[in-house]
Coordinates of C-alpha atoms in Angstrom, one line a residue:
M223 CA -28.5 -16.3 -50.0
N224 CA -29.1 -19.8 -48.1
K225 CA -29.1 -20.0 -43.8
K226 CA -25.5 -22.0 -44.0
N227 CA -24.2 -18.2 -46.8
S228 CA -25.0 -16.1 -44.4
Q229 CA -24.0 -16.8 -40.9
F230 CA -19.8 -16.9 -43.0
K231 CA -21.5 -13.7 -44.6
F232 CA -21.6 -12.5 -40.9
L233 CA -18.1 -13.7 -39.4
S234 CA -16.7 -12.6 -42.4
I235 CA -18.0 -8.9 -40.8
L236 CA -17.2 -10.0 -37.6
Y237 CA -13.5 -11.0 -39.3
Y238 CA -13.4 -7.3 -41.2
I239 CA -13.7 -5.4 -38.1
Q240 CA -11.5 -7.8 -35.4
L241 CA -8.3 -7.5 -38.1
A242 CA -9.0 -3.3 -39.1
S243 CA -8.8 -2.9 -35.4
A244 CA -5.7 -4.7 -34.7
V245 CA -4.2 -3.1 -38.0
L246 CA -4.6 0.5 -36.9
F247 CA -4.0 -0.4 -32.9
S248 CA 0.2 -1.8 -34.2
F249 CA -0.8 1.8 -35.5
L250 CA -0.9 3.7 -32.3
C251 CA 1.7 1.6 -30.8
L252 CA 4.5 3.0 -33.3
S253 CA 7.3 4.1 -31.4
F254 CA 9.6 6.6 -33.4
N255 CA 12.2 6.8 -29.6
A256 CA 15.3 4.9 -29.1
D257 CA 14.1 2.2 -26.3
I258 CA 12.6 -0.6 -26.1
S259 CA 9.4 0.7 -27.2
L260 CA 10.7 0.3 -30.7
L261 CA 8.9 -3.0 -30.3
A262 CA 6.3 -1.9 -30.0
F263 CA 5.2 -1.8 -33.8
P264 CA 6.9 -5.0 -35.4
I265 CA 5.4 -7.8 -32.9
S266 CA 1.6 -5.9 -33.4
F267 CA 1.8 -5.9 -36.6
I268 CA 3.7 -9.0 -37.6
Y269 CA 1.0 -10.8 -35.5
T270 CA -1.9 -9.0 -36.9
G271 CA -0.6 -10.0 -40.7
I272 CA -0.3 -12.7 -39.8
T273 CA -3.5 -14.1 -38.5
I274 CA -4.6 -12.5 -41.5
Y275 CA -2.6 -15.0 -43.1
F276 CA -4.8 -17.2 -42.4
V277 CA -7.9 -16.3 -41.2
V278 CA -8.2 -13.5 -44.8
Y279 CA -6.6 -15.5 -46.6
K280 CA -6.6 -19.1 -46.5
S281 CA -10.3 -19.1 -44.2
L282 CA -12.6 -16.1 -45.7
I283 CA -11.5 -16.2 -49.2
K284 CA -9.7 -19.5 -50.2
T285 CA -11.7 -21.4 -47.6
D286 CA -9.2 -23.8 -46.9
G287 CA -10.0 -25.8 -43.4
K288 CA -6.4 -27.3 -43.2
F289 CA -5.1 -23.9 -41.5
I290 CA -9.0 -24.4 -39.3
I291 CA -6.7 -24.4 -35.9
P292 CA -4.0 -21.2 -37.0
T293 CA -7.0 -19.3 -38.0
V294 CA -8.8 -19.7 -34.4
K295 CA -5.7 -19.8 -32.7
F296 CA -4.4 -16.3 -33.9
T297 CA -7.4 -15.4 -33.5
E298 CA -7.7 -16.2 -30.1
Y299 CA -4.3 -15.0 -29.5
L300 CA -4.7 -12.0 -31.4
P301 CA -5.7 -9.7 -27.9
Y302 CA -2.5 -10.5 -25.9
A303 CA -0.3 -10.0 -28.7
L304 CA -0.9 -7.4 -28.9
F305 CA -1.7 -7.2 -24.7
I306 CA 1.9 -7.4 -24.8
A307 CA 3.0 -4.8 -28.4
F308 CA 0.9 -2.2 -25.6
I309 CA 2.8 -2.5 -22.4
F310 CA 6.8 -2.5 -24.9
R311 CA 4.6 0.8 -26.3
R312 CA 4.4 2.5 -22.9
A313 CA 7.2 0.8 -21.3
G314 CA 10.0 3.6 -23.2
K315 CA 11.0 6.9 -22.3
T316 CA 8.2 8.7 -23.0
G317 CA 4.1 7.5 -22.9
T318 CA 1.6 8.2 -24.5
S319 CA -1.4 11.4 -24.9
F320 CA -5.1 11.2 -23.3
S321 CA -6.0 10.7 -26.1
I322 CA -4.1 7.4 -27.6
D323 CA -5.2 5.5 -25.2
V324 CA -8.2 6.3 -24.9
V325 CA -8.6 5.2 -27.9
T326 CA -6.3 2.2 -28.5
V327 CA -8.4 0.9 -25.3
I328 CA -11.6 1.4 -27.2
L329 CA -9.8 -1.1 -29.4
W330 CA -8.7 -2.9 -27.7
F331 CA -11.8 -4.5 -26.2
I332 CA -13.4 -5.1 -30.4
I333 CA -10.7 -7.4 -30.9
F334 CA -10.5 -8.5 -27.5
I335 CA -15.0 -9.6 -27.6
L336 CA -14.3 -10.5 -31.4
A337 CA -11.3 -13.2 -30.6
F338 CA -13.3 -14.8 -27.7
F339 CA -17.0 -14.7 -30.2
N340 CA -15.5 -15.6 -34.1
A341 CA -12.6 -18.2 -33.2
R342 CA -16.0 -19.8 -31.6
F343 CA -18.1 -19.3 -34.8
L344 CA -14.7 -21.9 -35.9
Y345 CA -15.4 -24.8 -33.5
P346 CA -17.3 -27.9 -34.3
K347 CA -20.0 -29.4 -33.5
Y348 CA -20.1 -31.6 -31.2
Q349 CA -23.3 -34.7 -30.4
K350 CA -24.7 -34.0 -27.0
K351 CA -25.0 -37.3 -26.2
N352 CA -29.1 -37.0 -25.6
E353 CA -28.9 -36.7 -29.0
K354 CA -29.6 -39.1 -31.3
K355 CA -26.4 -39.9 -33.9
D356 CA -26.9 -37.9 -37.1
G357 CA -24.5 -40.3 -38.8
I358 CA -22.1 -37.4 -39.6
K359 CA -18.8 -39.1 -37.8
N360 CA -17.3 -34.8 -38.7
P361 CA -18.0 -32.8 -36.1
Y362 CA -17.0 -29.8 -38.7
M363 CA -19.8 -31.3 -40.6
R364 CA -22.5 -29.9 -38.5
N365 CA -21.5 -26.6 -37.8
K366 CA -23.1 -25.1 -40.9
I367 CA -20.3 -22.5 -42.2
F368 CA -18.5 -24.8 -43.5
N369 CA -21.3 -26.4 -45.5
S370 CA -19.9 -24.3 -48.9
W371 CA -16.1 -24.2 -47.8
S372 CA -13.3 -25.4 -50.9
V373 CA -11.8 -27.7 -48.5
V374 CA -14.1 -28.3 -45.1
P375 CA -12.1 -29.1 -41.9
V376 CA -11.2 -32.8 -40.2
A377 CA -11.3 -33.2 -36.7
K378 CA -8.5 -35.4 -36.1
N379 CA -8.2 -38.9 -34.0
Y380 CA -5.1 -38.5 -32.6
K381 CA -3.9 -42.1 -31.0
G382 CA -0.6 -42.6 -29.0
T383 CA 2.6 -40.1 -28.3
G384 CA 1.2 -38.2 -30.5
W385 CA -2.4 -37.8 -28.9
L386 CA 0.1 -36.8 -25.6
I387 CA 2.0 -34.7 -27.0
Y388 CA -2.3 -33.5 -28.5
Q389 CA -2.8 -33.0 -24.7
F390 CA -0.2 -31.2 -24.1
F391 CA -1.2 -28.0 -26.4
D392 CA -4.5 -28.8 -25.6
L393 CA -4.3 -28.5 -22.2
L394 CA -1.2 -25.9 -21.8
D395 CA -3.3 -23.6 -24.5
A396 CA -6.2 -24.2 -22.0
A397 CA -3.7 -22.9 -19.3
V398 CA -2.7 -19.4 -21.2
W399 CA -6.3 -18.2 -22.3
A400 CA -7.7 -19.2 -18.9
I401 CA -5.3 -16.9 -17.2
F402 CA -5.2 -14.3 -19.6
T403 CA -8.7 -13.9 -19.6
V404 CA -9.0 -14.2 -15.5
L405 CA -6.7 -11.7 -15.7
I406 CA -8.8 -9.3 -17.4
F407 CA -11.2 -10.4 -15.2
Q408 CA -9.3 -9.6 -12.6
I409 CA -8.0 -5.7 -13.5
F410 CA -11.8 -4.9 -14.0
V411 CA -14.8 -7.1 -12.0
L412 CA -13.1 -9.3 -9.2
Q413 CA -9.4 -9.9 -7.6
L414 CA -8.5 -12.8 -5.1
Y415 CA -6.3 -11.3 -2.9
S416 CA -4.2 -12.4 -0.2
I417 CA -3.7 -10.8 3.5
P418 CA 0.4 -10.2 3.4
S419 CA 0.5 -9.4 7.1
E420 CA -0.9 -8.5 10.9
S421 CA -2.0 -4.6 10.4
M422 CA -6.0 -5.4 10.0
V423 CA -5.6 -8.0 12.9
P424 CA -8.4 -8.8 14.3
T425 CA -10.4 -8.1 10.7
F426 CA -8.1 -9.9 8.6
L427 CA -5.8 -12.9 9.7
V428 CA -2.5 -13.1 6.9
R429 CA -3.4 -15.7 4.8
D430 CA -6.9 -14.8 4.5
K431 CA -7.8 -15.0 1.3
V432 CA -10.7 -12.5 0.2
F433 CA -12.2 -11.3 -3.5
V434 CA -12.2 -7.6 -4.0
S435 CA -14.6 -5.6 -5.1
K436 CA -13.4 -4.2 -8.5
I437 CA -15.4 -3.3 -10.9
D438 CA -17.3 0.0 -8.7
C439 CA -14.1 1.0 -7.7
G440 CA -12.8 3.1 -11.4
P441 CA -10.3 0.2 -12.3
K442 CA -7.8 1.3 -15.0
F443 CA -7.3 -0.4 -18.2
P444 CA -3.2 -1.3 -17.3
L445 CA -0.6 2.2 -18.2
T446 CA -3.3 3.9 -18.6
D447 CA -5.8 6.4 -17.2
V448 CA -7.6 4.5 -19.2
G449 CA -11.7 3.1 -17.3
L450 CA -14.1 2.9 -15.6
P451 CA -15.7 5.6 -14.0
D452 CA -15.6 5.0 -10.5
F453 CA -19.0 4.4 -9.0
R454 CA -18.9 4.0 -5.4
K455 CA -19.8 6.1 -2.5
Y456 CA -16.8 5.8 0.7
K457 CA -17.0 7.0 3.6
R458 CA -15.3 6.1 7.6
G459 CA -15.0 3.2 8.4
D460 CA -14.5 1.4 4.7
T461 CA -11.7 -1.2 4.2
I462 CA -10.2 -0.5 1.0
V463 CA -7.2 -2.6 -1.7
L464 CA -5.0 1.3 -2.4
R465 CA -2.0 1.3 -4.2
N466 CA 1.0 1.3 -2.1
P467 CA 2.0 4.5 -2.3
H468 CA 5.2 5.1 -0.5
Y469 CA 6.3 3.3 -3.6
T470 CA 7.5 5.5 -6.2
I471 CA 4.1 5.1 -8.5
N472 CA 5.1 6.6 -12.4
R473 CA 5.3 4.9 -16.0
Q474 CA 8.4 2.3 -15.4
S475 CA 6.9 1.4 -11.8
E476 CA 3.8 0.4 -13.0
V477 CA 5.0 -1.8 -16.3
K478 CA 6.8 -3.1 -13.5
T479 CA 4.2 -4.2 -12.1
V480 CA 2.0 -5.5 -15.0
I481 CA 4.4 -7.0 -16.2
S482 CA 5.0 -9.2 -12.6
N483 CA 0.8 -9.9 -11.9
L484 CA 1.7 -11.7 -15.8
V485 CA 4.3 -13.7 -14.1
Y486 CA 3.4 -14.4 -11.0
M487 CA 0.0 -15.9 -12.7
F488 CA 2.0 -18.1 -15.7
T489 CA 4.0 -19.4 -12.6
L490 CA 0.7 -20.3 -11.1
T491 CA 1.4 -17.0 -7.9
K492 CA 5.1 -20.0 -7.4
V493 CA 7.6 -16.2 -8.6
K494 CA 7.4 -12.3 -7.4
I495 CA 8.8 -10.4 -9.1
N496 CA 7.9 -6.7 -7.8
K497 CA 10.5 -5.6 -5.6
D498 CA 12.5 -3.1 -4.2
E499 CA 15.6 -1.2 -4.9
Y500 CA 16.4 -3.4 -2.1
G501 CA 15.9 -6.9 -3.2
E502 CA 12.4 -7.1 -1.6
Q503 CA 9.2 -8.4 -2.3
K504 CA 6.7 -5.1 -2.7
A505 CA 4.2 -4.6 0.2
D506 CA 1.5 -3.2 -2.8
P507 CA -1.3 -3.4 -2.2
L508 CA -2.4 -3.1 0.9
V509 CA -6.0 -3.5 3.1
K510 CA -6.4 -0.9 5.8
R511 CA -9.5 1.5 6.2
I512 CA -10.5 4.9 5.6
T513 CA -10.6 6.9 8.8
G514 CA -10.4 10.7 7.1
L515 CA -13.0 11.9 4.8
P516 CA -12.5 14.9 2.3
G517 CA -13.1 18.2 4.1
E518 CA -11.4 17.4 6.7
Q519 CA -8.5 17.6 9.1
L520 CA -7.6 15.4 12.1
V521 CA -6.2 14.4 15.0
M522 CA -4.7 11.9 17.4
Q523 CA -3.9 10.9 20.5
D524 CA -3.6 9.0 22.8
G525 CA -5.6 6.4 21.1
V526 CA -8.1 8.8 19.8
L527 CA -8.8 9.7 16.2
Y528 CA -10.2 14.1 17.0
V529 CA -12.0 14.9 13.8
R530 CA -13.2 18.6 12.8
T531 CA -13.9 20.1 9.5
K532 CA -14.8 23.9 7.3
Q533 CA -18.3 24.1 9.6
S534 CA -16.9 23.2 13.0
D535 CA -12.8 24.0 15.4
E536 CA -13.7 21.7 17.4
F537 CA -11.6 18.4 17.0
V538 CA -14.7 16.1 18.0
P539 CA -13.5 11.9 19.3
S540 CA -14.5 9.5 15.9
Q541 CA -16.8 6.9 17.1
I542 CA -16.0 4.4 13.6
D543 CA -12.5 5.1 14.2
A544 CA -12.8 4.0 18.0
Q545 CA -15.2 0.4 16.7
Y546 CA -12.5 -0.4 14.9
A547 CA -9.3 0.8 16.1
K548 CA -7.2 -2.2 18.1
W549 CA -4.4 -1.5 20.9
N550 CA -5.0 -4.2 23.2
L551 CA -4.7 -7.9 21.0
N552 CA -5.0 -9.0 24.7
G553 CA -8.1 -11.2 25.3
I554 CA -9.1 -11.1 21.9
K555 CA -11.0 -14.2 20.8
G556 CA -9.5 -16.2 18.6
V557 CA -6.6 -13.2 18.3
S558 CA -3.0 -15.1 20.1
L559 CA 0.2 -16.3 19.6
E560 CA -0.6 -19.5 20.6
S561 CA -2.7 -20.5 18.0
K562 CA -0.9 -18.8 15.3
T563 CA -3.1 -16.4 14.4
L564 CA -0.7 -13.6 15.2
Q565 CA 2.5 -13.8 14.4
Y566 CA 3.8 -10.7 17.1
L567 CA 2.6 -9.1 19.6
P568 CA 3.1 -5.4 20.0
L569 CA 2.7 -5.2 24.1
S570 CA 1.2 -7.0 26.6
E571 CA -1.1 -6.5 28.8
S572 CA 1.3 -5.4 31.1
D573 CA 3.7 -3.4 29.6
Y574 CA -0.1 -1.7 27.5
K575 CA -1.2 -0.8 30.9
A576 CA 2.5 1.3 32.1
M577 CA 1.6 2.6 28.4
T578 CA -1.6 4.3 30.0
D579 CA -1.1 4.7 33.0
F580 CA 2.1 6.9 31.6
E581 CA -0.7 9.2 30.0
Q582 CA -2.3 9.1 32.6
Y583 CA 1.1 10.8 34.5
R584 CA 1.7 13.2 31.8
R585 CA -1.9 14.2 30.8
E586 CA -1.9 15.5 34.8
Y587 CA 1.4 16.7 34.5
D588 CA 1.4 19.7 36.8
L589 CA 3.3 21.9 34.3
N590 CA 4.0 24.9 36.9
K591 CA 5.8 23.1 39.2
A592 CA 7.7 21.2 37.0
A593 CA 8.4 25.3 36.2
E594 CA 9.2 25.7 40.3
E595 CA 11.4 22.8 40.1
V596 CA 13.8 23.2 37.4
Q597 CA 14.8 26.8 37.7
K598 CA 15.5 25.9 42.0
I599 CA 17.9 22.5 40.1
V600 CA 19.9 25.8 38.3
E601 CA 20.1 27.9 42.0
D602 CA 21.3 24.8 43.4
L603 CA 23.8 24.2 40.3
K604 CA 24.8 27.4 40.8
L605 CA 25.2 27.6 43.9
L606 CA 26.8 24.0 43.7
C607 CA 29.5 25.0 41.5
K608 CA 30.3 28.0 42.3
N609 CA 33.9 27.4 43.9
N610 CA 34.6 25.1 40.4
V611 CA 37.4 26.8 37.9
F612 CA 36.2 25.8 33.8
S613 CA 38.6 24.9 32.0
E614 CA 38.5 25.2 28.6
N615 CA 34.6 26.2 26.5
F616 CA 32.2 23.7 26.6
S617 CA 30.8 21.9 23.3
A618 CA 27.2 22.0 23.2
P619 CA 25.6 18.5 23.0
K620 CA 23.4 17.7 20.4
L621 CA 19.7 17.8 21.9
I622 CA 18.3 13.8 21.4
Q623 CA 16.5 12.6 24.1
M624 CA 18.1 9.4 24.7
E625 CA 21.5 10.6 24.3
L626 CA 21.3 12.7 26.5
F627 CA 21.0 10.0 29.0
A628 CA 22.7 7.2 27.9
Y629 CA 26.1 10.5 28.8
A630 CA 24.0 12.0 31.2
Y631 CA 27.0 11.5 33.7
D632 CA 29.9 13.2 31.2
Y633 CA 27.4 16.0 30.2
A634 CA 27.3 16.9 33.7
D635 CA 31.4 16.8 34.6
S636 CA 31.3 19.1 31.0
I637 CA 28.1 21.9 32.7
T638 CA 29.7 21.8 35.2
K639 CA 33.7 22.3 35.4
Q640 CA 33.4 24.1 31.5
K641 CA 33.3 28.3 30.4
G642 CA 29.6 28.1 29.6
G643 CA 28.6 25.1 30.6
M644 CA 25.7 26.1 33.2
E645 CA 25.0 29.1 30.6
W646 CA 24.1 26.0 28.8
F647 CA 22.2 24.3 31.1
S648 CA 20.2 26.5 32.2
E649 CA 18.5 28.2 29.1
F650 CA 17.9 24.3 28.2
V651 CA 16.0 23.3 31.2
T652 CA 13.9 26.6 31.4
S653 CA 13.3 28.0 28.0
W654 CA 10.1 26.2 27.5
I655 CA 8.9 28.0 30.6
E656 CA 7.7 31.1 29.3
S657 CA 4.8 28.8 26.1
K658 CA 3.9 27.1 29.0
D659 CA 0.4 28.3 29.0
N660 CA 0.6 28.5 24.7
K661 CA -3.4 27.1 23.4
R662 CA -2.3 23.6 21.7
D663 CA -3.7 20.9 20.2
Y664 CA -4.2 17.9 21.8
Y665 CA -1.5 16.5 20.5
S666 CA 1.4 19.6 20.0
E667 CA 0.1 20.1 24.1
A668 CA 1.0 16.4 24.8
N669 CA 3.9 15.7 23.3
F670 CA 4.6 19.9 25.0
R671 CA 4.7 18.1 28.3
L672 CA 6.5 15.0 26.6
N673 CA 9.3 17.4 26.1
V674 CA 8.9 19.2 29.7
I675 CA 9.6 15.9 31.9
S676 CA 12.0 15.1 29.2
K677 CA 14.7 18.2 30.9
V678 CA 13.2 17.5 34.3
E679 CA 13.9 14.1 35.2
F680 CA 17.4 15.5 33.0
A681 CA 17.7 18.2 34.7
K682 CA 17.8 16.4 38.1
L683 CA 19.8 13.7 36.6
I684 CA 22.8 16.5 36.2
Y685 CA 21.9 18.1 39.5
R686 CA 22.4 14.6 41.4
Y687 CA 25.6 13.6 39.5
A688 CA 27.3 16.4 40.1
E689 CA 26.7 16.9 43.8
L690 CA 27.9 13.3 43.5
N691 CA 30.9 14.5 42.3
T692 CA 31.3 16.4 44.9
S693 CA 31.9 14.0 47.3
E694 CA 35.0 12.8 45.0
I695 CA 32.4 9.7 44.6
S696 CA 34.5 7.9 41.6
S697 CA 32.7 7.2 38.8
D698 CA 31.7 3.3 39.7
Q699 CA 29.8 4.2 42.6
L700 CA 28.1 6.6 41.0
S701 CA 25.1 5.3 41.3
D702 CA 21.9 5.7 44.7
S703 CA 18.2 4.9 45.2
Q704 CA 18.2 8.8 44.2
I705 CA 20.1 8.3 40.8
D706 CA 17.8 4.3 40.2
E707 CA 14.7 6.6 40.9
I708 CA 15.2 9.1 38.1
F709 CA 16.4 6.5 35.6
N710 CA 13.3 3.9 36.6
N711 CA 11.4 7.7 36.2
A712 CA 13.6 7.9 32.3
R713 CA 12.5 4.4 31.4
I714 CA 8.8 4.3 30.7
L715 CA 9.6 8.2 29.4
L716 CA 12.2 6.1 27.1
W717 CA 10.1 3.6 25.9
Y718 CA 7.0 6.1 25.1
V719 CA 8.4 8.4 23.1
N720 CA 11.3 5.8 21.1
N721 CA 9.0 3.6 20.3
L722 CA 5.2 4.6 20.9
L723 CA 4.4 8.2 19.9
D724 CA 4.3 7.4 16.6
Q725 CA 2.1 4.4 17.2
R726 CA -0.2 5.6 19.6
N727 CA -0.3 9.3 18.1
M728 CA -0.5 11.3 14.7
P729 CA 0.1 15.1 14.7
L730 CA -3.1 17.7 12.7
F731 CA -3.5 16.4 9.0
P732 CA -3.3 18.0 7.3
A733 CA -1.4 20.6 9.0
N734 CA -2.4 23.9 9.8
D735 CA -1.4 27.0 7.2
A736 CA 2.0 29.0 7.6
N737 CA -0.6 31.5 9.9
G738 CA -2.4 28.9 11.9
N739 CA -5.2 28.2 10.0
P740 CA -6.7 24.6 9.6
S741 CA -5.9 23.3 5.9
Y742 CA -8.0 19.6 5.3
I743 CA -7.9 17.2 3.0
P744 CA -9.0 17.5 -0.4
E745 CA -12.1 16.8 -3.0
N746 CA -11.7 13.4 -3.7
C747 CA -8.5 12.2 -1.1
Y748 CA -8.8 10.0 1.3
F749 CA -7.2 8.9 4.9
M750 CA -5.5 5.4 6.4
M751 CA -5.4 2.8 8.6
G752 CA -4.8 0.1 9.9
D753 CA -7.3 -1.5 12.3
N754 CA -3.8 -2.9 14.1
R755 CA -1.9 0.5 15.2
F756 CA 1.1 -0.8 17.1
N757 CA 1.5 -3.5 13.1
S758 CA 0.7 -1.6 11.0
F759 CA 3.0 1.0 8.3
D760 CA 0.3 2.7 7.4
L761 CA -0.8 6.2 5.5
R762 CA 0.6 8.4 9.3
H763 CA 4.4 6.9 7.9
S764 CA 7.8 7.0 6.2
D765 CA 9.7 4.9 5.4
T766 CA 12.8 5.9 7.0
R767 CA 13.3 7.9 10.4
S768 CA 14.9 11.6 10.9
L769 CA 15.5 13.8 13.9
K770 CA 12.4 16.2 15.4
P771 CA 11.8 18.6 17.3
L772 CA 9.4 16.4 20.2
C773 CA 8.5 19.5 20.9
V774 CA 7.5 23.0 18.5
D775 CA 7.4 26.2 20.8
D776 CA 10.9 25.3 22.6
P777 CA 13.4 26.2 20.4
Y778 CA 15.4 23.5 22.5
S779 CA 13.7 21.4 21.7
V780 CA 14.4 17.3 23.2
E781 CA 14.5 15.1 19.3
Y782 CA 13.6 11.9 18.8
Y783 CA 13.8 9.7 15.9
S784 CA 10.5 10.0 14.5
C785 CA 9.0 7.9 10.6
M786 CA 5.5 10.9 11.3
A787 CA 5.2 12.0 7.6
P788 CA 1.0 11.9 7.9
Q789 CA -0.4 11.6 4.1
Y790 CA -4.0 11.0 1.8
I791 CA -4.1 9.7 -2.0
N792 CA -6.1 10.6 -4.3
K793 CA -8.8 7.7 -5.0
K794 CA -7.3 7.2 -8.0
Y795 CA -4.9 4.9 -5.8
I796 CA -7.8 3.2 -4.9
I797 CA -8.3 -0.5 -6.2
G798 CA -11.0 -2.2 -4.0
K799 CA -13.5 -2.6 -1.6
P800 CA -13.1 -6.5 0.8
V801 CA -16.6 -7.9 -0.7
I802 CA -16.2 -11.6 1.3
R803 CA -13.7 -13.9 3.2
I804 CA -13.7 -17.8 0.5
L805 CA -9.5 -18.5 3.8
P806 CA -9.7 -20.5 5.4
F807 CA -12.4 -21.6 5.5
N808 CA -13.7 -21.3 9.8
R809 CA -13.7 -17.3 8.5
I810 CA -16.1 -17.5 5.8
G811 CA -18.1 -14.7 5.7
R812 CA -18.9 -11.0 3.9
V813 CA -16.5 -9.0 4.6

């Protein structure tokens, strides 16, 4: 058999493999559920049937070159039509089994690879500039595959309006092909990622453009668990890109994510449709730094991350985390509001000093002296109010820290004038004393002290208001140096607890079991935080706040609104690792 027949036969074999794979792929898209998945089989089967008509009947059997363009184009777009069918099949109420996914994905890659090569076998061969003229005007005649065709394709020379139309569709064709090819490349190899927030300042600034390596992080085919194995070994300090675990991740959400990525690319990054239930653009994926590894228990206090493992009961400060964690952004080179590299400065220099001074005050706070102080206040208040005539029964207030200080004057009146008020006050301000010498971890001890400080300042305020009330001073005159001093102390206490506590610290994580035994991050799971700790919504936090006690040892603990809800994630939700920053130009380089 001569050379051209050998090439034609080889091409025929490749085409039959591709089309047979497409037919089998179509049958694997069959669905019997009354939902959108019903569209999968018709889409794939009809498109495959049309492709077979042009490829097999018109080109391989009839060898009719007049149909070479639809043959090539239907071949090139076959994997993408099947990709759309694949999405429809998995967009229904029920998915498919892992074994079916494996077979379907393998078939798709066979189709994808052969579509690329098969179409190029049928391209015209244009003469290179450095070659001599061969006298052949039709470039298809230089392709030996067409030597024995009954009708050889002819390359048309369009002019005028026809040329403009041809150029338009040629560019459109190239753009669509490029978009789908880049999409597959981004899924499995390398993705360009734009930093959306300031959570990683100064490592990344808003709108930095970075390339994220995915091929060694176990990339998966969309909507399946089928993909490459995870070759990367993660360590503390690695920056990674991960799926946002604060959003529900299920088949329906993944379908929406895939579709939004397609729309995002087809509109050249102009249209973003991946929004949450409130209509806001999803913060997904996230870029964070690994701070907790499998087999570890963590706790963070006053900005220091402590780590212990099964091999040691002692918590040790993480030196690696200390290198990256940024609590004070003032004075960092290249990062400022003035240079517009920062949109929000969490703390000024004076605020940062006020915070650290208060933390030092809390650490040195004398619990024994505080116990004596509140006990004396209780006794003095009883003496002050011994002649009071009690009216209706006292109704215990909520223990929310902010409200205790905001309505202290009203509480002082009811405590000293209502039946049961003094009993409640005594129990509330002294309930912590019995457990003051208990052994606690760093976080629990710090919060225990915050709870005590809150109660001591509240007790002093109640007593002073009661003193002034006995002097028959009107409420608009209830202000003196003692009250001012108490409120000055309470101001920084309230500021710290309600604005900084959840950002600056983290309880034991994972939490101990019911018997007080340590728990540890499971195998293949990791904990991440942002570098800009005061402006990072990361795996420490929930997107909602709820009332929580400051101290679990105190049955009458002061409460505050907390968003603390630390969680770890399985490494299957790690998308990739940032490797190179390409924009802005003055920050180009390895991450």
